[in-house]
PDB file of C-alpha atoms in Angstrom:
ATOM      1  CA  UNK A   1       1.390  -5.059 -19.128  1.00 45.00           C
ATOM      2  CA  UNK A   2      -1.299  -7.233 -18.028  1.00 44.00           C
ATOM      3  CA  UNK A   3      -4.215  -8.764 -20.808  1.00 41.00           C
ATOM      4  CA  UNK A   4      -6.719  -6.284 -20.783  1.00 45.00           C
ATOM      5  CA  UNK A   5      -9.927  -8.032 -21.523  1.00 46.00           C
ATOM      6  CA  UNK A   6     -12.042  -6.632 -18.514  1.00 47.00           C
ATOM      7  CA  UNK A   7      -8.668  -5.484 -17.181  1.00 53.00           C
ATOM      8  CA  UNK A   8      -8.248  -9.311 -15.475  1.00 47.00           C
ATOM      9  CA  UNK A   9      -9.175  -7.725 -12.072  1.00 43.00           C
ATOM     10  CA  UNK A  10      -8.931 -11.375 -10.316  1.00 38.00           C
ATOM     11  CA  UNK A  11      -5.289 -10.473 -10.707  1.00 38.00           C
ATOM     12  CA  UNK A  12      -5.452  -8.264  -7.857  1.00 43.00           C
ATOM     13  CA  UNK A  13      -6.411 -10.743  -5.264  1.00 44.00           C
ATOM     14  CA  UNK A  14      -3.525 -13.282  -6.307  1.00 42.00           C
ATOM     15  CA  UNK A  15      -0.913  -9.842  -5.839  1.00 40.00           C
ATOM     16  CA  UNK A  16      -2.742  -9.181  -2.255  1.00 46.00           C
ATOM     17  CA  UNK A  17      -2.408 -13.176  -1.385  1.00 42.00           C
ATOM     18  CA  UNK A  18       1.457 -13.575  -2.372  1.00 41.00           C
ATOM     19  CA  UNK A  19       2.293 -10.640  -0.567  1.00 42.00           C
ATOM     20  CA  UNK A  20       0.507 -11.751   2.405  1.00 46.00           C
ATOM     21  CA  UNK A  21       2.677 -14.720   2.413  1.00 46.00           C
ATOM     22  CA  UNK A  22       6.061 -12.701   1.614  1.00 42.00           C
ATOM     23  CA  UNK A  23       4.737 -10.091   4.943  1.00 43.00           C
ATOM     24  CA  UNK A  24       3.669 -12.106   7.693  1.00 46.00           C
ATOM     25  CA  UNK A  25       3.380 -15.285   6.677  1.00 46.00           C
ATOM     26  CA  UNK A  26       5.020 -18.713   8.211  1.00 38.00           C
ATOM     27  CA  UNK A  27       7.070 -19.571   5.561  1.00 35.00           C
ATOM     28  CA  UNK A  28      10.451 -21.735   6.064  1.00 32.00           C
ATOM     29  CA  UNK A  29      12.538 -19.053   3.927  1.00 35.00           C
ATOM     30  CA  UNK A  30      11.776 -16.067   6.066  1.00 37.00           C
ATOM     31  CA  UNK A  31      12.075 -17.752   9.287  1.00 34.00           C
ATOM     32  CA  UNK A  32      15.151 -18.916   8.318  1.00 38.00           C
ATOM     33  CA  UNK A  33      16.041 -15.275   8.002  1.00 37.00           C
ATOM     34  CA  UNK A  34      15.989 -14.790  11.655  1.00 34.00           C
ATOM     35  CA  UNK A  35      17.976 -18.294  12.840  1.00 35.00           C
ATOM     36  CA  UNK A  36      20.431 -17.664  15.568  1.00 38.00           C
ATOM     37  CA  UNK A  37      22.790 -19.812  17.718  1.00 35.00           C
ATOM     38  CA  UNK A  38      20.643 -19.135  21.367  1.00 38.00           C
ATOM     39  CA  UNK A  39      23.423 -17.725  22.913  1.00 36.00           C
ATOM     40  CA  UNK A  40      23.987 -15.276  20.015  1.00 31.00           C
ATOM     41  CA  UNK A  41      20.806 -14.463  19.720  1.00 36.00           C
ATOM     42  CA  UNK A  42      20.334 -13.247  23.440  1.00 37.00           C
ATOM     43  CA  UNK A  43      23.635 -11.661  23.395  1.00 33.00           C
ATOM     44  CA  UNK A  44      22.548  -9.461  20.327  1.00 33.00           C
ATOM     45  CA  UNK A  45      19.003  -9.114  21.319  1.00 39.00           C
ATOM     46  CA  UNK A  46      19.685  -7.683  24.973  1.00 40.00           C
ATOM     47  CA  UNK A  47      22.836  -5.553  23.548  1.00 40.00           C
ATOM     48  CA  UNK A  48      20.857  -3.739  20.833  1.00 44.00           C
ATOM     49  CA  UNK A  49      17.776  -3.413  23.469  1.00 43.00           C
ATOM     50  CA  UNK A  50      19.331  -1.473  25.753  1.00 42.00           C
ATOM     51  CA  UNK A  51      20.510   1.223  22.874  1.00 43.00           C
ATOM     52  CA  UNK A  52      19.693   5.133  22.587  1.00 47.00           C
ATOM     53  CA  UNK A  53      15.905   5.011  21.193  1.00 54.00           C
ATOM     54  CA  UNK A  54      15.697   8.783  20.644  1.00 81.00           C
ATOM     55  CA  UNK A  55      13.387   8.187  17.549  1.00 89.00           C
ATOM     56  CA  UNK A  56       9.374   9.084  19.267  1.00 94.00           C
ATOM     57  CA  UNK A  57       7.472   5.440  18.045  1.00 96.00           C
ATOM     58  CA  UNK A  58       4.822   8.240  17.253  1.00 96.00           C
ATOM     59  CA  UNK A  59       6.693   8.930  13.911  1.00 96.00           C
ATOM     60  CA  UNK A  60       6.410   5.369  12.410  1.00 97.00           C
ATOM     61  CA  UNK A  61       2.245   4.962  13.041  1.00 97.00           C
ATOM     62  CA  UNK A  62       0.362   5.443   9.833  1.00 97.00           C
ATOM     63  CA  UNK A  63      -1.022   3.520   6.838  1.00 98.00           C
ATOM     64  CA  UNK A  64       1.445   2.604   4.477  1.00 98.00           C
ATOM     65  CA  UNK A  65       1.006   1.207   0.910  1.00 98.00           C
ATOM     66  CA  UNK A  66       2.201  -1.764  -0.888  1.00 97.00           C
ATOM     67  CA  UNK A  67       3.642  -2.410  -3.663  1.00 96.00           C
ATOM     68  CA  UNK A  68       0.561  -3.718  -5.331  1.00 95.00           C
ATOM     69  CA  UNK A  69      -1.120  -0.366  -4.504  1.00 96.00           C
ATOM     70  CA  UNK A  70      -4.428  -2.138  -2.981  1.00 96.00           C
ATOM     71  CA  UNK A  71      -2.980  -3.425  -0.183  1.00 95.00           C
ATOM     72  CA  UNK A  72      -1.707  -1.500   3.119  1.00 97.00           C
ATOM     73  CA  UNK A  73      -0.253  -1.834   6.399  1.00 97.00           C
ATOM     74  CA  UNK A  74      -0.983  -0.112   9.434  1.00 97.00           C
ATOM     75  CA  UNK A  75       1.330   0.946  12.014  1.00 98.00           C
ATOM     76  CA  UNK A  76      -0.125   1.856  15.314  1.00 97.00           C
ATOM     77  CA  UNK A  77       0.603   2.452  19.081  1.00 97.00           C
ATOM     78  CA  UNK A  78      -0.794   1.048  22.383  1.00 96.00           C
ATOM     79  CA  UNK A  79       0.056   1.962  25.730  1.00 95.00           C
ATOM     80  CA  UNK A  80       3.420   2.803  23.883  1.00 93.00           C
ATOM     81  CA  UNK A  81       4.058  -0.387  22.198  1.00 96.00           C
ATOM     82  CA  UNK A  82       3.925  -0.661  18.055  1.00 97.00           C
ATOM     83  CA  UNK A  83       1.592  -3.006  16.504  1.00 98.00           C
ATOM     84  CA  UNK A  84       1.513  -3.406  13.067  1.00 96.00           C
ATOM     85  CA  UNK A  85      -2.326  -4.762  11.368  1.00 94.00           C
ATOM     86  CA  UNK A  86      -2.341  -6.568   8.155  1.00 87.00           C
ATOM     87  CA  UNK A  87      -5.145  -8.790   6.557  1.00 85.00           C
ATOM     88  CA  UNK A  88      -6.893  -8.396   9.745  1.00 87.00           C
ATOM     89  CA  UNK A  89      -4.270  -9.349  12.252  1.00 92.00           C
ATOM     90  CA  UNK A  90      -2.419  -7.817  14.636  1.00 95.00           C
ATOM     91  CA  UNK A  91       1.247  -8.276  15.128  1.00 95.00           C
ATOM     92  CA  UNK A  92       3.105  -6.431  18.290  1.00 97.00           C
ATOM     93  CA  UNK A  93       6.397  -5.230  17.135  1.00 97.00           C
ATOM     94  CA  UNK A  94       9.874  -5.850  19.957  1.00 96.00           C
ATOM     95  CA  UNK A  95      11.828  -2.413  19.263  1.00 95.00           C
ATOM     96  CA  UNK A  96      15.541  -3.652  17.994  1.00 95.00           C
ATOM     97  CA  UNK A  97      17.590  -0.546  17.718  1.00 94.00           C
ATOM     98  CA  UNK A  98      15.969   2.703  16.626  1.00 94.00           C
ATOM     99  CA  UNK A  99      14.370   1.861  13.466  1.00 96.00           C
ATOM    100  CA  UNK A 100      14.329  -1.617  13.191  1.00 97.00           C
ATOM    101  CA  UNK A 101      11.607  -3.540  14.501  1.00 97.00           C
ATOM    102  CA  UNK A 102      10.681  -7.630  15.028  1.00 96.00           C
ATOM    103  CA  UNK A 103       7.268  -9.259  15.310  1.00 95.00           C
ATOM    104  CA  UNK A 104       7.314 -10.547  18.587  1.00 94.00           C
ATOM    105  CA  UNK A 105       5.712 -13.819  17.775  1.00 91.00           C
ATOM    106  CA  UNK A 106       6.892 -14.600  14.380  1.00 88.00           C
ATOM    107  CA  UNK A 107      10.295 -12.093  14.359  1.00 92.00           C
ATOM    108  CA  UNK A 108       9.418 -11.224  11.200  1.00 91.00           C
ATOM    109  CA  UNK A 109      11.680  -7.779  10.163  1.00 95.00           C
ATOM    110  CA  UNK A 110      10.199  -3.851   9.976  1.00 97.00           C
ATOM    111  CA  UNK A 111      12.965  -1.404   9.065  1.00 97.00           C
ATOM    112  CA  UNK A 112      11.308   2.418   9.069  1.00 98.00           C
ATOM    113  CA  UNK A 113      13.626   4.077   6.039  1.00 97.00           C
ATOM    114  CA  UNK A 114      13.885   8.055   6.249  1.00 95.00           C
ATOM    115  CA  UNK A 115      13.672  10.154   2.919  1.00 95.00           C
ATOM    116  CA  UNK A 116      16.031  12.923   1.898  1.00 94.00           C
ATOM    117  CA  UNK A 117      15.042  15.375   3.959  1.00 94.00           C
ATOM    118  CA  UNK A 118      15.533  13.121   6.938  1.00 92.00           C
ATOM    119  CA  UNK A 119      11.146  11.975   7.642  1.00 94.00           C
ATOM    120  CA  UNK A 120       9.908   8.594   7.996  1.00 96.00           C
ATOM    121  CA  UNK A 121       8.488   8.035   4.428  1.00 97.00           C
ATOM    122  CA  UNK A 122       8.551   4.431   4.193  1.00 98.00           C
ATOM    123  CA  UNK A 123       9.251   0.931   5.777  1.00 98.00           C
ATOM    124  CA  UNK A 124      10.738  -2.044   4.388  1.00 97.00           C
ATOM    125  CA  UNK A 125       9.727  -5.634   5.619  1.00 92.00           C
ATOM    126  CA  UNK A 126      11.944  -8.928   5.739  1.00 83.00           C
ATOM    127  CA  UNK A 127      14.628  -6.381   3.822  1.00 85.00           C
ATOM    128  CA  UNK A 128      12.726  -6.957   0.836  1.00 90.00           C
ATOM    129  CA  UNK A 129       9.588  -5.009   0.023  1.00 93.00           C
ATOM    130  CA  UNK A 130       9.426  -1.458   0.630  1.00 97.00           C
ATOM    131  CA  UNK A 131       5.817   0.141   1.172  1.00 98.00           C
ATOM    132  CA  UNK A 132       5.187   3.800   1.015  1.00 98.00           C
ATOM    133  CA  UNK A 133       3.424   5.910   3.829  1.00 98.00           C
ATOM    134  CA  UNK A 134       0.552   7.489   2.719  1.00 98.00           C
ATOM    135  CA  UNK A 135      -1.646  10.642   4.110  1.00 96.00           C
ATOM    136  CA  UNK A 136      -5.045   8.908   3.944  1.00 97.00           C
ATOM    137  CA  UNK A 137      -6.859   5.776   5.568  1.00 97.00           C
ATOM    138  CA  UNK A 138      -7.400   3.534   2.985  1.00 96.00           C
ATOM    139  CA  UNK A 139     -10.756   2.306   4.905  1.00 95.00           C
ATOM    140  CA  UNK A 140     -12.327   5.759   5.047  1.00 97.00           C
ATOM    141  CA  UNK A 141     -13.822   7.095   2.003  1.00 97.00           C
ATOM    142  CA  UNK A 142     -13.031  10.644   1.684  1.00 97.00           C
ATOM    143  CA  UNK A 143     -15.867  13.101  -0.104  1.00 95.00           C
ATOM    144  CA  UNK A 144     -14.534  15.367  -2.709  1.00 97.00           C
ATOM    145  CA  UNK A 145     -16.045  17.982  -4.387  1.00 97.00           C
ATOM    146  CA  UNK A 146     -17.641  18.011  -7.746  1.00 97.00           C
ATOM    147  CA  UNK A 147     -15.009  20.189  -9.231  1.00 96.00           C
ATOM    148  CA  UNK A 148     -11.861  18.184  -7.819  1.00 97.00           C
ATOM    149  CA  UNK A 149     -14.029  15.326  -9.515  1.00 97.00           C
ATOM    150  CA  UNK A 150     -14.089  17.232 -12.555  1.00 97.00           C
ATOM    151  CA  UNK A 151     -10.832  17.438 -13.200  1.00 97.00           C
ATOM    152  CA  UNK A 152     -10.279  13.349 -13.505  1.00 98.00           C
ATOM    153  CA  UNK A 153     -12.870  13.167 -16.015  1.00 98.00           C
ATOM    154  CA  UNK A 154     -11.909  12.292 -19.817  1.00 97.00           C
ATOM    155  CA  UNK A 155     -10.680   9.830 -22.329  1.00 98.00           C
ATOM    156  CA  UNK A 156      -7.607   7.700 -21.230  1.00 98.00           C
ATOM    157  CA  UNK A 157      -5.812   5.450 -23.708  1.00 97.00           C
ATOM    158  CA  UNK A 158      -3.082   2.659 -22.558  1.00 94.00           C
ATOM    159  CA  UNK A 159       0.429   3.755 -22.997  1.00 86.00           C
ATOM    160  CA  UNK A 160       2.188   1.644 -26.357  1.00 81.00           C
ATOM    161  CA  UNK A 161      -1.512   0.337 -26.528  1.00 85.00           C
ATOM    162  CA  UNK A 162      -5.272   1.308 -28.352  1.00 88.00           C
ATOM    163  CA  UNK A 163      -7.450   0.222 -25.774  1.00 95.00           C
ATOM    164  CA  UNK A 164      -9.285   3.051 -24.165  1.00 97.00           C
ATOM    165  CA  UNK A 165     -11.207   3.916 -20.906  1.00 98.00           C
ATOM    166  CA  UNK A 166     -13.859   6.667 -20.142  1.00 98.00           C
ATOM    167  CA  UNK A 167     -13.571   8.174 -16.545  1.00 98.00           C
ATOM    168  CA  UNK A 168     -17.015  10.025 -15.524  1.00 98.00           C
ATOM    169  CA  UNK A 169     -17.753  11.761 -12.357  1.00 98.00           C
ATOM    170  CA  UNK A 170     -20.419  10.504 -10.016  1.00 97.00           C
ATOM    171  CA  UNK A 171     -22.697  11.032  -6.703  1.00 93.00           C
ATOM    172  CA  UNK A 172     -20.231   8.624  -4.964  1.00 94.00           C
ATOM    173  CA  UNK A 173     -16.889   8.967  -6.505  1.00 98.00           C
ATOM    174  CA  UNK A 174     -16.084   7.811 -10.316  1.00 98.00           C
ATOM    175  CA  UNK A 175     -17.157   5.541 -13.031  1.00 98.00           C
ATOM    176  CA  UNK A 176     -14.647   3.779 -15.216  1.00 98.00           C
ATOM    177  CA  UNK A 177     -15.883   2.547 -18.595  1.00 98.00           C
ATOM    178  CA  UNK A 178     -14.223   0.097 -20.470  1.00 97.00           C
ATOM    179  CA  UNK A 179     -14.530   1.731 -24.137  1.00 97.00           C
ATOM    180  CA  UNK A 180     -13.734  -2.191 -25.607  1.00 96.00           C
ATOM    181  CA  UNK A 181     -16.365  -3.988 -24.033  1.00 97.00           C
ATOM    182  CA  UNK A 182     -18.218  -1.219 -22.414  1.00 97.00           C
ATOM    183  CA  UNK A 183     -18.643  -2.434 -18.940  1.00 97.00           C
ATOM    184  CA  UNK A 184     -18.406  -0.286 -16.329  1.00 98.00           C
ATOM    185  CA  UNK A 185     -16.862  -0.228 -12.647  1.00 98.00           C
ATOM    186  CA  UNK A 186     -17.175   2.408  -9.569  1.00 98.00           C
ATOM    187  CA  UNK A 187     -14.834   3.787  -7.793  1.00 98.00           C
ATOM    188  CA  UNK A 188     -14.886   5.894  -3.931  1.00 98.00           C
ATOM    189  CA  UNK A 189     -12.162   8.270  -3.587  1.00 98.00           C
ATOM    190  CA  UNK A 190      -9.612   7.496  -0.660  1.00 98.00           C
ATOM    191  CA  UNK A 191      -7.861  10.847  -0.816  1.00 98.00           C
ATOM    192  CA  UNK A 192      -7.920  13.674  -3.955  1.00 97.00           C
ATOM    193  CA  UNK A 193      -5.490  11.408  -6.006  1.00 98.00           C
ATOM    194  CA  UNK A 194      -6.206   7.841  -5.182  1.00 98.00           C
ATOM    195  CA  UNK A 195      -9.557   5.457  -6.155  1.00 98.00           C
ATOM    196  CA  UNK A 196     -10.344   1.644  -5.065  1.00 98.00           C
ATOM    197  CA  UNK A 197     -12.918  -0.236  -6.440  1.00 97.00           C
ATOM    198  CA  UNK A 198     -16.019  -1.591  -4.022  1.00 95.00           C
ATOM    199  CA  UNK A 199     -14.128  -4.347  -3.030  1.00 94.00           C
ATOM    200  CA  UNK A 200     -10.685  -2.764  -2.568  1.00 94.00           C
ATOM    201  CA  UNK A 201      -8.888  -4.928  -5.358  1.00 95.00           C
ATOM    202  CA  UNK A 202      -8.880  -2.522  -8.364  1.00 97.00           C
ATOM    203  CA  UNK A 203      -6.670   0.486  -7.317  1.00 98.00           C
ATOM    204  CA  UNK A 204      -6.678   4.118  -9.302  1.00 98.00           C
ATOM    205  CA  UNK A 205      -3.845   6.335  -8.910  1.00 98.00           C
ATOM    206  CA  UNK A 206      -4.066   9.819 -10.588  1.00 98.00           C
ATOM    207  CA  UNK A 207      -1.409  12.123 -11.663  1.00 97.00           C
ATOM    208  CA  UNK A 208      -2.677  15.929 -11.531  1.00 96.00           C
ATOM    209  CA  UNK A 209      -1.716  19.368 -13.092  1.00 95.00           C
ATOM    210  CA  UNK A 210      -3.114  22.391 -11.396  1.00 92.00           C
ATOM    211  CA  UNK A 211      -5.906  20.468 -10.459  1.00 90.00           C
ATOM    212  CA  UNK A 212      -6.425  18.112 -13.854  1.00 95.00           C
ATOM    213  CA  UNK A 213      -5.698  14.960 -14.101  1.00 97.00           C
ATOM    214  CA  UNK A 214      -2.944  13.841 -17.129  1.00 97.00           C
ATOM    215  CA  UNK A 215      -2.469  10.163 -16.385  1.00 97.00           C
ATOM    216  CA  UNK A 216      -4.165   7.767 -14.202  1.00 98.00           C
ATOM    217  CA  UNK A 217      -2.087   3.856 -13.166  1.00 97.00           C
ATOM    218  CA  UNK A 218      -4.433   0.746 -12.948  1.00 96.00           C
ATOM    219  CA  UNK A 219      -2.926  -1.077 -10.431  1.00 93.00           C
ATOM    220  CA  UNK A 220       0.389  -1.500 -10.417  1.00 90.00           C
ATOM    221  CA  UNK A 221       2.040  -0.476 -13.421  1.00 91.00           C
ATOM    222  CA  UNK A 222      -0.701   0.227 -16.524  1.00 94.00           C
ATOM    223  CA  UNK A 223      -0.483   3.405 -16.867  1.00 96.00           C
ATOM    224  CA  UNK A 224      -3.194   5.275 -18.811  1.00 97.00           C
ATOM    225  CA  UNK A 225      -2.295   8.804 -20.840  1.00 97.00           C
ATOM    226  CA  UNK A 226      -5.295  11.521 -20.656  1.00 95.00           C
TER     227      UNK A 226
END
């Protein structure tokens, strides 16, 4: 559980920054992933090329969420290659086999993961951290209605804790207030479940019952009961 005084929001950043170095960064570790003897490497590299790619690329493009739940990864085609865009840069991905991908600069690993009934729900990168596709475009601020607002509204208290927020519907989206110190943040929805703050670090995630919420997760893991 993170210290709650002003719910240390600056902790957001530091998540998005170490998990831009784990991604796509150059670090030694992860490069060292990839080392091959030359020959080796082309042998493997042309023999896995050349196999059945019966998967359409069209099935992997989307938005897909991190771990940190303010930070995502898009997955994209161009004239039938797949590029993946993170923290503003663009990486073209070399197909492996069917689901795995390389960076073609860095060969940094993409594995697309199926779910169990057999769709492209997630991918993992350097076989570590798994993000989840999502339905939305995390850049696009999508309008909801005052009743869908409605139901987030209410008194949320910390799980195993007795610090309280008030959630408040508003022209743009929601208003969080922090019942401790009474400060207050804004929030634009991003789909009918899911909140970011004006500067994309502070991340709400809503649970819903017929249309009410019942618990609502501060970014990662505080998870606050209605």
């Amino acid at each position: 559980m993170k210290t709650m005084n002003s719910f240390k929001s600056a902790i957001a950043p530091k998540i998005r920054v170490v998990i831009s170095g784990i991604l796509f960064g150059s670090a030694i570790i992860s490069m060292n992933c990839f080392v091959q003897t030359p020959a080796l490497a082309g042998v493997i590299a042309q023999g896995d090329s050349q196999q059945s790619k019966t998967v359409p690329l069209e099935m992997f493009v989307g938005h897909y969420q991190l771990p940190d739940n303010a930070s995502f990864i898009q997955f994209e085609l161009k004239d039938n290659v797949l590029f993946a865009q993170w923290n503003n840069k663009e990486y073209q991905l070399i197909q492996i086999n069917e689901t795995n991908f390389e960076s073609k600069e860095e060969g940094h690993k993409v594995e697309f993961l199926k779910d169990s009934s057999g769709q492209f729900t997630s991918a993992k990168i350097l076989d570590k951290i798994v993000t989840v596709k999502v339905e939305f475009d995390p850049k696009i601020v999508k309008p909801l209605s005052a009743a869908q607002l409605k139901g987030l509204e209410g008194t949320y208290s910390l799980k195993n804790n007795s610090f309280k927020i008030d959630i408040r519907s508003s022209a743009n989206g929601l208003i969080l207030k922090q019942l401790w110190d009474n400060k207050e943040i804004a929030f634009t929805p991003r789909s009918e479940t899911f909140f970011l703050n004006e500067d994309g670090t502070f991340p709400l995630t809503f649970l819903l019952s017929d249309g009410e919420a019942t618990q609502v997760t501060c970014f990662e893991k505080d998870v606050w009961l209605k």
